[in-house]
Amino acid sequence: MIRMSVNHILPLLLLLVFFSSCSRKYKIEGSSSVTSLDGKMLFLKTLQNGEWVAIDSAEVIHGLFKMNGKADSVMMVTLYMDNEGIMPLVLESGKVIVSITNAQLTAKGTPLNDKLYEFIDKRNGMEVKMEELERKEARMVLDGANLEDIRQQLTKEGEALVKETNDYVKQFITDNFENVLGPSVFMMVCSTLPYPIITPLVEDIMKTAPQSFKETPLVKDFLSKAKENMKLIEEHRRMEQSTSAMP
């Protein structure tokens, strides 16, 4: 039997670790048809302790830009021009192809970026359907349809679209509880609220969310503020009820 001593195996293992760590690199290749970006500096920024910190940058030359570096860990970043956020990206090992046009922003080529932009594309499509309901209402009025019939039909269609959207968002976040997409998309959705509150969707997501998700700094901070706001809303409601009950 051929035996290999630990003294021989250990250097090989260390060598494998070295090569695997060296191979964990990100590469971003971007193109832009937006002429105002030419000659501008773009920055990759990540949120650290409440501040946006630049971790990479590149100049847009003739509509093209490139960035590369070590991907020691997977993290969410945002592509910035000056102080303006352009689009979210997942910084992970592999090559990401970024496309910036007046009509669309996409990032593809790595597993999590593919998932993120598939989600964004589908959710945008759902929002377009909601906007189409408003145009549909105008067309139905011009066609002389009964206003009450229009209201009932569009209310029903609107509620169905809202449910479809919320179900899709909830499922996506649930499927990605354990990676950076879950908390990030949760915060993207919550950022559309006027202020932090516990909506039915938020409550539904939290029912099955693991502790690791709830302890994510941004999620934890949102939930804390949302709970405080819910208490204030409840107190205000009670005051209004007691005032209206007075003779």
PDB file of C-alpha atoms in Angstrom:
ATOM      1  CA  MET A   1       0.000   0.000   0.000  1.00  0.00           C
ATOM      2  CA  ILE A   2       1.299   3.430  -0.894  1.00  0.00           C
ATOM      3  CA  ARG A   3       1.079   5.876   2.019  1.00  0.00           C
ATOM      4  CA  MET A   4       1.536   9.626   1.938  1.00  0.00           C
ATOM      5  CA  SER A   5       2.703  11.286   5.136  1.00  0.00           C
ATOM      6  CA  VAL A   6       1.001  14.358   6.630  1.00  0.00           C
ATOM      7  CA  ASN A   7       4.160  16.303   5.913  1.00  0.00           C
ATOM      8  CA  HIS A   8       3.524  15.765   2.207  1.00  0.00           C
ATOM      9  CA  ILE A   9      -0.260  16.297   2.279  1.00  0.00           C
ATOM     10  CA  LEU A  10      -0.245  19.572   4.247  1.00  0.00           C
ATOM     11  CA  PRO A  11       1.754  21.601   1.683  1.00  0.00           C
ATOM     12  CA  LEU A  12      -0.621  20.354  -1.047  1.00  0.00           C
ATOM     13  CA  LEU A  13      -3.693  21.433   0.943  1.00  0.00           C
ATOM     14  CA  LEU A  14      -2.181  24.838   1.618  1.00  0.00           C
ATOM     15  CA  LEU A  15      -1.419  25.169  -2.069  1.00  0.00           C
ATOM     16  CA  LEU A  16      -5.061  24.372  -2.935  1.00  0.00           C
ATOM     17  CA  VAL A  17      -6.286  27.002  -0.473  1.00  0.00           C
ATOM     18  CA  PHE A  18      -3.879  29.522  -1.991  1.00  0.00           C
ATOM     19  CA  PHE A  19      -5.051  28.870  -5.547  1.00  0.00           C
ATOM     20  CA  SER A  20      -8.734  28.894  -4.605  1.00  0.00           C
ATOM     21  CA  SER A  21      -8.362  32.214  -2.761  1.00  0.00           C
ATOM     22  CA  CYS A  22      -6.501  33.710  -5.709  1.00  0.00           C
ATOM     23  CA  SER A  23      -9.234  32.615  -8.096  1.00  0.00           C
ATOM     24  CA  ARG A  24     -11.948  34.454  -6.146  1.00  0.00           C
ATOM     25  CA  LYS A  25     -11.927  37.642  -8.169  1.00  0.00           C
ATOM     26  CA  TYR A  26     -14.619  39.840  -9.662  1.00  0.00           C
ATOM     27  CA  LYS A  27     -14.495  41.422 -13.064  1.00  0.00           C
ATOM     28  CA  ILE A  28     -17.010  43.985 -14.291  1.00  0.00           C
ATOM     29  CA  GLU A  29     -17.231  44.846 -17.968  1.00  0.00           C
ATOM     30  CA  GLY A  30     -19.707  47.619 -18.665  1.00  0.00           C
ATOM     31  CA  SER A  31     -21.102  49.377 -21.696  1.00  0.00           C
ATOM     32  CA  SER A  32     -23.245  52.499 -21.850  1.00  0.00           C
ATOM     33  CA  SER A  33     -25.195  54.131 -24.650  1.00  0.00           C
ATOM     34  CA  VAL A  34     -25.949  57.122 -22.409  1.00  0.00           C
ATOM     35  CA  THR A  35     -23.713  59.834 -23.865  1.00  0.00           C
ATOM     36  CA  SER A  36     -23.744  61.928 -20.682  1.00  0.00           C
ATOM     37  CA  LEU A  37     -21.766  59.163 -18.924  1.00  0.00           C
ATOM     38  CA  ASP A  38     -18.800  59.441 -21.297  1.00  0.00           C
ATOM     39  CA  GLY A  39     -15.746  60.761 -19.488  1.00  0.00           C
ATOM     40  CA  LYS A  40     -17.426  60.367 -16.100  1.00  0.00           C
ATOM     41  CA  MET A  41     -16.051  58.360 -13.181  1.00  0.00           C
ATOM     42  CA  LEU A  42     -18.190  55.512 -11.924  1.00  0.00           C
ATOM     43  CA  PHE A  43     -17.802  54.116  -8.413  1.00  0.00           C
ATOM     44  CA  LEU A  44     -18.733  50.872  -6.730  1.00  0.00           C
ATOM     45  CA  LYS A  45     -19.956  51.743  -3.247  1.00  0.00           C
ATOM     46  CA  THR A  46     -21.082  49.632  -0.327  1.00  0.00           C
ATOM     47  CA  LEU A  47     -22.891  50.706   2.815  1.00  0.00           C
ATOM     48  CA  GLN A  48     -20.645  50.482   5.881  1.00  0.00           C
ATOM     49  CA  ASN A  49     -21.765  51.794   9.279  1.00  0.00           C
ATOM     50  CA  GLY A  50     -24.381  54.006   7.653  1.00  0.00           C
ATOM     51  CA  GLU A  51     -22.014  55.537   5.084  1.00  0.00           C
ATOM     52  CA  TRP A  52     -21.457  54.768   1.417  1.00  0.00           C
ATOM     53  CA  VAL A  53     -17.820  53.758   0.949  1.00  0.00           C
ATOM     54  CA  ALA A  54     -16.180  53.495  -2.486  1.00  0.00           C
ATOM     55  CA  ILE A  55     -14.380  50.196  -3.092  1.00  0.00           C
ATOM     56  CA  ASP A  56     -13.599  50.523  -6.816  1.00  0.00           C
ATOM     57  CA  SER A  57     -13.876  53.015  -9.658  1.00  0.00           C
ATOM     58  CA  ALA A  58     -13.490  53.354 -13.421  1.00  0.00           C
ATOM     59  CA  GLU A  59     -13.773  56.027 -16.087  1.00  0.00           C
ATOM     60  CA  VAL A  60     -16.272  55.609 -18.906  1.00  0.00           C
ATOM     61  CA  ILE A  61     -14.314  55.866 -22.165  1.00  0.00           C
ATOM     62  CA  HIS A  62     -16.198  55.668 -25.468  1.00  0.00           C
ATOM     63  CA  GLY A  63     -19.112  54.031 -23.670  1.00  0.00           C
ATOM     64  CA  LEU A  64     -17.016  51.325 -21.985  1.00  0.00           C
ATOM     65  CA  PHE A  65     -15.685  50.795 -18.468  1.00  0.00           C
ATOM     66  CA  LYS A  66     -13.984  47.991 -16.539  1.00  0.00           C
ATOM     67  CA  MET A  67     -13.376  47.143 -12.903  1.00  0.00           C
ATOM     68  CA  ASN A  68     -11.756  44.150 -11.238  1.00  0.00           C
ATOM     69  CA  GLY A  69     -10.461  43.054  -7.876  1.00  0.00           C
ATOM     70  CA  LYS A  70     -10.592  40.418  -5.156  1.00  0.00           C
ATOM     71  CA  ALA A  71     -13.971  38.984  -4.163  1.00  0.00           C
ATOM     72  CA  ASP A  72     -13.128  37.997  -0.589  1.00  0.00           C
ATOM     73  CA  SER A  73     -16.827  37.883   0.277  1.00  0.00           C
ATOM     74  CA  VAL A  74     -20.137  38.302  -1.504  1.00  0.00           C
ATOM     75  CA  MET A  75     -21.619  41.755  -0.926  1.00  0.00           C
ATOM     76  CA  MET A  76     -24.256  44.082  -2.293  1.00  0.00           C
ATOM     77  CA  VAL A  77     -22.886  47.238  -3.882  1.00  0.00           C
ATOM     78  CA  THR A  78     -24.311  50.140  -5.842  1.00  0.00           C
ATOM     79  CA  LEU A  79     -22.878  51.619  -9.023  1.00  0.00           C
ATOM     80  CA  TYR A  80     -22.622  55.372  -8.529  1.00  0.00           C
ATOM     81  CA  MET A  81     -21.856  58.406 -10.682  1.00  0.00           C
ATOM     82  CA  ASP A  82     -20.735  61.109  -8.245  1.00  0.00           C
ATOM     83  CA  ASN A  83     -23.385  60.985  -5.498  1.00  0.00           C
ATOM     84  CA  GLU A  84     -26.113  59.500  -7.672  1.00  0.00           C
ATOM     85  CA  GLY A  85     -26.866  55.790  -7.358  1.00  0.00           C
ATOM     86  CA  ILE A  86     -27.364  54.189 -10.772  1.00  0.00           C
ATOM     87  CA  MET A  87     -27.996  50.490 -10.140  1.00  0.00           C
ATOM     88  CA  PRO A  88     -27.462  47.696  -7.590  1.00  0.00           C
ATOM     89  CA  LEU A  89     -24.938  44.926  -8.178  1.00  0.00           C
ATOM     90  CA  VAL A  90     -23.805  41.826  -6.356  1.00  0.00           C
ATOM     91  CA  LEU A  91     -20.053  41.759  -5.971  1.00  0.00           C
ATOM     92  CA  GLU A  92     -19.161  38.075  -6.269  1.00  0.00           C
ATOM     93  CA  SER A  93     -16.540  35.900  -7.915  1.00  0.00           C
ATOM     94  CA  GLY A  94     -16.843  35.881 -11.723  1.00  0.00           C
ATOM     95  CA  LYS A  95     -17.407  38.254 -14.625  1.00  0.00           C
ATOM     96  CA  VAL A  96     -20.398  40.598 -14.614  1.00  0.00           C
ATOM     97  CA  ILE A  97     -21.591  42.189 -17.839  1.00  0.00           C
ATOM     98  CA  VAL A  98     -23.254  45.540 -17.148  1.00  0.00           C
ATOM     99  CA  SER A  99     -25.375  47.356 -19.717  1.00  0.00           C
ATOM    100  CA  ILE A 100     -26.636  50.907 -19.220  1.00  0.00           C
ATOM    101  CA  THR A 101     -29.108  52.406 -21.669  1.00  0.00           C
ATOM    102  CA  ASN A 102     -31.813  55.061 -21.383  1.00  0.00           C
ATOM    103  CA  ALA A 103     -34.426  52.310 -21.355  1.00  0.00           C
ATOM    104  CA  GLN A 104     -32.842  49.587 -19.243  1.00  0.00           C
ATOM    105  CA  LEU A 105     -30.164  48.669 -16.715  1.00  0.00           C
ATOM    106  CA  THR A 106     -28.916  45.079 -16.559  1.00  0.00           C
ATOM    107  CA  ALA A 107     -26.148  43.091 -14.880  1.00  0.00           C
ATOM    108  CA  LYS A 108     -25.625  39.470 -15.888  1.00  0.00           C
ATOM    109  CA  GLY A 109     -23.005  36.749 -15.806  1.00  0.00           C
ATOM    110  CA  THR A 110     -22.836  35.603 -12.191  1.00  0.00           C
ATOM    111  CA  PRO A 111     -25.492  33.566 -10.322  1.00  0.00           C
ATOM    112  CA  LEU A 112     -26.745  36.220  -7.897  1.00  0.00           C
ATOM    113  CA  ASN A 113     -26.684  39.074 -10.419  1.00  0.00           C
ATOM    114  CA  ASP A 114     -28.654  36.908 -12.846  1.00  0.00           C
ATOM    115  CA  LYS A 115     -31.251  36.214 -10.130  1.00  0.00           C
ATOM    116  CA  LEU A 116     -31.404  39.865  -9.056  1.00  0.00           C
ATOM    117  CA  TYR A 117     -32.013  41.265 -12.528  1.00  0.00           C
ATOM    118  CA  GLU A 118     -34.465  38.535 -13.441  1.00  0.00           C
ATOM    119  CA  PHE A 119     -36.408  39.630 -10.353  1.00  0.00           C
ATOM    120  CA  ILE A 120     -36.133  43.347 -11.211  1.00  0.00           C
ATOM    121  CA  ASP A 121     -37.234  42.708 -14.805  1.00  0.00           C
ATOM    122  CA  LYS A 122     -40.278  40.681 -13.767  1.00  0.00           C
ATOM    123  CA  ARG A 123     -41.303  43.122 -11.032  1.00  0.00           C
ATOM    124  CA  ASN A 124     -40.952  46.047 -13.453  1.00  0.00           C
ATOM    125  CA  GLY A 125     -43.258  44.172 -15.816  1.00  0.00           C
ATOM    126  CA  MET A 126     -45.846  43.892 -13.043  1.00  0.00           C
ATOM    127  CA  GLU A 127     -45.597  47.626 -12.362  1.00  0.00           C
ATOM    128  CA  VAL A 128     -46.170  48.327 -16.066  1.00  0.00           C
ATOM    129  CA  LYS A 129     -49.374  46.270 -15.867  1.00  0.00           C
ATOM    130  CA  MET A 130     -50.533  48.444 -12.956  1.00  0.00           C
ATOM    131  CA  GLU A 131     -49.869  51.583 -14.993  1.00  0.00           C
ATOM    132  CA  GLU A 132     -51.791  50.094 -17.904  1.00  0.00           C
ATOM    133  CA  LEU A 133     -54.875  49.833 -15.676  1.00  0.00           C
ATOM    134  CA  GLU A 134     -54.998  53.649 -15.456  1.00  0.00           C
ATOM    135  CA  ARG A 135     -54.873  53.954 -19.248  1.00  0.00           C
ATOM    136  CA  LYS A 136     -57.473  51.211 -19.518  1.00  0.00           C
ATOM    137  CA  GLU A 137     -59.801  53.198 -17.272  1.00  0.00           C
ATOM    138  CA  ALA A 138     -59.484  56.254 -19.539  1.00  0.00           C
ATOM    139  CA  ARG A 139     -60.224  54.147 -22.645  1.00  0.00           C
ATOM    140  CA  MET A 140     -63.284  52.551 -21.022  1.00  0.00           C
ATOM    141  CA  VAL A 141     -64.643  55.969 -20.043  1.00  0.00           C
ATOM    142  CA  LEU A 142     -64.168  57.236 -23.593  1.00  0.00           C
ATOM    143  CA  ASP A 143     -65.929  54.134 -24.896  1.00  0.00           C
ATOM    144  CA  GLY A 144     -68.941  55.073 -22.789  1.00  0.00           C
ATOM    145  CA  ALA A 145     -68.801  52.215 -20.262  1.00  0.00           C
ATOM    146  CA  ASN A 146     -70.738  52.556 -17.014  1.00  0.00           C
ATOM    147  CA  LEU A 147     -68.566  54.231 -14.354  1.00  0.00           C
ATOM    148  CA  GLU A 148     -69.625  51.819 -11.621  1.00  0.00           C
ATOM    149  CA  ASP A 149     -68.849  48.820 -13.847  1.00  0.00           C
ATOM    150  CA  ILE A 150     -65.438  50.325 -14.648  1.00  0.00           C
ATOM    151  CA  ARG A 151     -64.687  50.822 -10.966  1.00  0.00           C
ATOM    152  CA  GLN A 152     -65.641  47.273 -10.013  1.00  0.00           C
ATOM    153  CA  GLN A 153     -63.724  45.671 -12.876  1.00  0.00           C
ATOM    154  CA  LEU A 154     -60.532  47.691 -12.418  1.00  0.00           C
ATOM    155  CA  THR A 155     -60.613  47.312  -8.628  1.00  0.00           C
ATOM    156  CA  LYS A 156     -60.801  43.545  -9.064  1.00  0.00           C
ATOM    157  CA  GLU A 157     -57.970  43.522 -11.636  1.00  0.00           C
ATOM    158  CA  GLY A 158     -55.852  45.864  -9.481  1.00  0.00           C
ATOM    159  CA  GLU A 159     -56.237  43.720  -6.374  1.00  0.00           C
ATOM    160  CA  ALA A 160     -55.267  40.624  -8.358  1.00  0.00           C
ATOM    161  CA  LEU A 161     -52.127  42.361  -9.666  1.00  0.00           C
ATOM    162  CA  VAL A 162     -51.154  43.584  -6.189  1.00  0.00           C
ATOM    163  CA  LYS A 163     -51.539  40.058  -4.813  1.00  0.00           C
ATOM    164  CA  GLU A 164     -49.508  38.574  -7.675  1.00  0.00           C
ATOM    165  CA  THR A 165     -46.737  41.138  -7.107  1.00  0.00           C
ATOM    166  CA  ASN A 166     -46.671  40.687  -3.330  1.00  0.00           C
ATOM    167  CA  ASP A 167     -46.648  36.889  -3.658  1.00  0.00           C
ATOM    168  CA  TYR A 168     -43.744  37.077  -6.108  1.00  0.00           C
ATOM    169  CA  VAL A 169     -41.757  39.489  -3.916  1.00  0.00           C
ATOM    170  CA  LYS A 170     -42.387  37.393  -0.803  1.00  0.00           C
ATOM    171  CA  GLN A 171     -41.328  34.170  -2.541  1.00  0.00           C
ATOM    172  CA  PHE A 172     -38.145  35.750  -3.914  1.00  0.00           C
ATOM    173  CA  ILE A 173     -37.124  37.120  -0.514  1.00  0.00           C
ATOM    174  CA  THR A 174     -37.988  33.813   1.167  1.00  0.00           C
ATOM    175  CA  ASP A 175     -35.927  31.849  -1.371  1.00  0.00           C
ATOM    176  CA  ASN A 176     -32.960  34.143  -0.683  1.00  0.00           C
ATOM    177  CA  PHE A 177     -33.156  34.496   3.102  1.00  0.00           C
ATOM    178  CA  GLU A 178     -29.657  33.042   3.454  1.00  0.00           C
ATOM    179  CA  ASN A 179     -27.810  35.188   0.898  1.00  0.00           C
ATOM    180  CA  VAL A 180     -27.379  38.924   0.265  1.00  0.00           C
ATOM    181  CA  LEU A 181     -30.364  39.138  -2.101  1.00  0.00           C
ATOM    182  CA  GLY A 182     -32.993  38.478   0.566  1.00  0.00           C
ATOM    183  CA  PRO A 183     -32.191  41.413   2.880  1.00  0.00           C
ATOM    184  CA  SER A 184     -31.284  43.691  -0.042  1.00  0.00           C
ATOM    185  CA  VAL A 185     -34.525  43.168  -1.975  1.00  0.00           C
ATOM    186  CA  PHE A 186     -36.476  43.432   1.294  1.00  0.00           C
ATOM    187  CA  MET A 187     -34.930  46.871   1.865  1.00  0.00           C
ATOM    188  CA  MET A 188     -35.544  47.880  -1.777  1.00  0.00           C
ATOM    189  CA  VAL A 189     -39.239  47.093  -1.330  1.00  0.00           C
ATOM    190  CA  CYS A 190     -39.432  48.825   2.062  1.00  0.00           C
ATOM    191  CA  SER A 191     -37.711  51.941   0.695  1.00  0.00           C
ATOM    192  CA  THR A 192     -40.881  52.653  -1.329  1.00  0.00           C
ATOM    193  CA  LEU A 193     -42.851  53.132   1.912  1.00  0.00           C
ATOM    194  CA  PRO A 194     -43.322  56.735   3.133  1.00  0.00           C
ATOM    195  CA  TYR A 195     -41.781  55.689   6.476  1.00  0.00           C
ATOM    196  CA  PRO A 196     -40.966  52.359   8.209  1.00  0.00           C
ATOM    197  CA  ILE A 197     -44.147  50.471   9.127  1.00  0.00           C
ATOM    198  CA  ILE A 198     -45.189  46.836   9.431  1.00  0.00           C
ATOM    199  CA  THR A 199     -47.285  46.249   6.325  1.00  0.00           C
ATOM    200  CA  PRO A 200     -49.136  42.955   5.758  1.00  0.00           C
ATOM    201  CA  LEU A 201     -46.359  41.950   3.330  1.00  0.00           C
ATOM    202  CA  VAL A 202     -43.606  42.731   5.858  1.00  0.00           C
ATOM    203  CA  GLU A 203     -45.498  40.835   8.558  1.00  0.00           C
ATOM    204  CA  ASP A 204     -45.959  37.862   6.235  1.00  0.00           C
ATOM    205  CA  ILE A 205     -42.246  37.760   5.355  1.00  0.00           C
ATOM    206  CA  MET A 206     -41.203  37.933   9.003  1.00  0.00           C
ATOM    207  CA  LYS A 207     -43.342  34.930   9.960  1.00  0.00           C
ATOM    208  CA  THR A 208     -40.873  32.544   8.307  1.00  0.00           C
ATOM    209  CA  ALA A 209     -37.700  34.667   8.309  1.00  0.00           C
ATOM    210  CA  PRO A 210     -34.720  33.082  10.107  1.00  0.00           C
ATOM    211  CA  GLN A 211     -32.943  34.997  12.867  1.00  0.00           C
ATOM    212  CA  SER A 212     -29.930  35.569  10.616  1.00  0.00           C
ATOM    213  CA  PHE A 213     -32.179  37.553   8.246  1.00  0.00           C
ATOM    214  CA  LYS A 214     -33.774  39.585  11.063  1.00  0.00           C
ATOM    215  CA  GLU A 215     -30.337  40.380  12.505  1.00  0.00           C
ATOM    216  CA  THR A 216     -29.027  41.858   9.235  1.00  0.00           C
ATOM    217  CA  PRO A 217     -28.164  45.455  10.280  1.00  0.00           C
ATOM    218  CA  LEU A 218     -30.423  47.262   7.782  1.00  0.00           C
ATOM    219  CA  VAL A 219     -33.336  44.870   8.337  1.00  0.00           C
ATOM    220  CA  LYS A 220     -32.927  45.054  12.122  1.00  0.00           C
ATOM    221  CA  ASP A 221     -32.877  48.863  12.024  1.00  0.00           C
ATOM    222  CA  PHE A 222     -35.960  48.976   9.761  1.00  0.00           C
ATOM    223  CA  LEU A 223     -37.934  46.609  12.006  1.00  0.00           C
ATOM    224  CA  SER A 224     -37.008  48.588  15.122  1.00  0.00           C
ATOM    225  CA  LYS A 225     -38.196  51.878  13.588  1.00  0.00           C
ATOM    226  CA  ALA A 226     -41.278  50.228  12.090  1.00  0.00           C
ATOM    227  CA  LYS A 227     -42.342  48.832  15.473  1.00  0.00           C
ATOM    228  CA  GLU A 228     -41.906  52.259  17.085  1.00  0.00           C
ATOM    229  CA  ASN A 229     -44.011  53.858  14.339  1.00  0.00           C
ATOM    230  CA  MET A 230     -46.717  51.214  14.707  1.00  0.00           C
ATOM    231  CA  LYS A 231     -46.956  52.039  18.436  1.00  0.00           C
ATOM    232  CA  LEU A 232     -47.284  55.749  17.627  1.00  0.00           C
ATOM    233  CA  ILE A 233     -49.978  55.035  15.031  1.00  0.00           C
ATOM    234  CA  GLU A 234     -51.891  52.881  17.522  1.00  0.00           C
ATOM    235  CA  GLU A 235     -51.647  55.561  20.215  1.00  0.00           C
ATOM    236  CA  HIS A 236     -52.873  58.209  17.773  1.00  0.00           C
ATOM    237  CA  ARG A 237     -55.772  55.957  16.775  1.00  0.00           C
ATOM    238  CA  ARG A 238     -56.769  55.434  20.423  1.00  0.00           C
ATOM    239  CA  MET A 239     -56.657  59.193  21.081  1.00  0.00           C
ATOM    240  CA  GLU A 240     -58.894  59.856  18.079  1.00  0.00           C
ATOM    241  CA  GLN A 241     -61.373  57.215  19.236  1.00  0.00           C
ATOM    242  CA  SER A 242     -61.514  58.583  22.776  1.00  0.00           C
ATOM    243  CA  THR A 243     -61.944  62.131  21.438  1.00  0.00           C
ATOM    244  CA  SER A 244     -64.778  61.114  19.099  1.00  0.00           C
ATOM    245  CA  ALA A 245     -66.501  59.260  21.979  1.00  0.00           C
ATOM    246  CA  MET A 246     -66.588  62.397  24.123  1.00  0.00           C
ATOM    247  CA  PRO A 247     -70.006  64.162  24.299  1.00  0.00           C
TER     248      PRO A 247
END
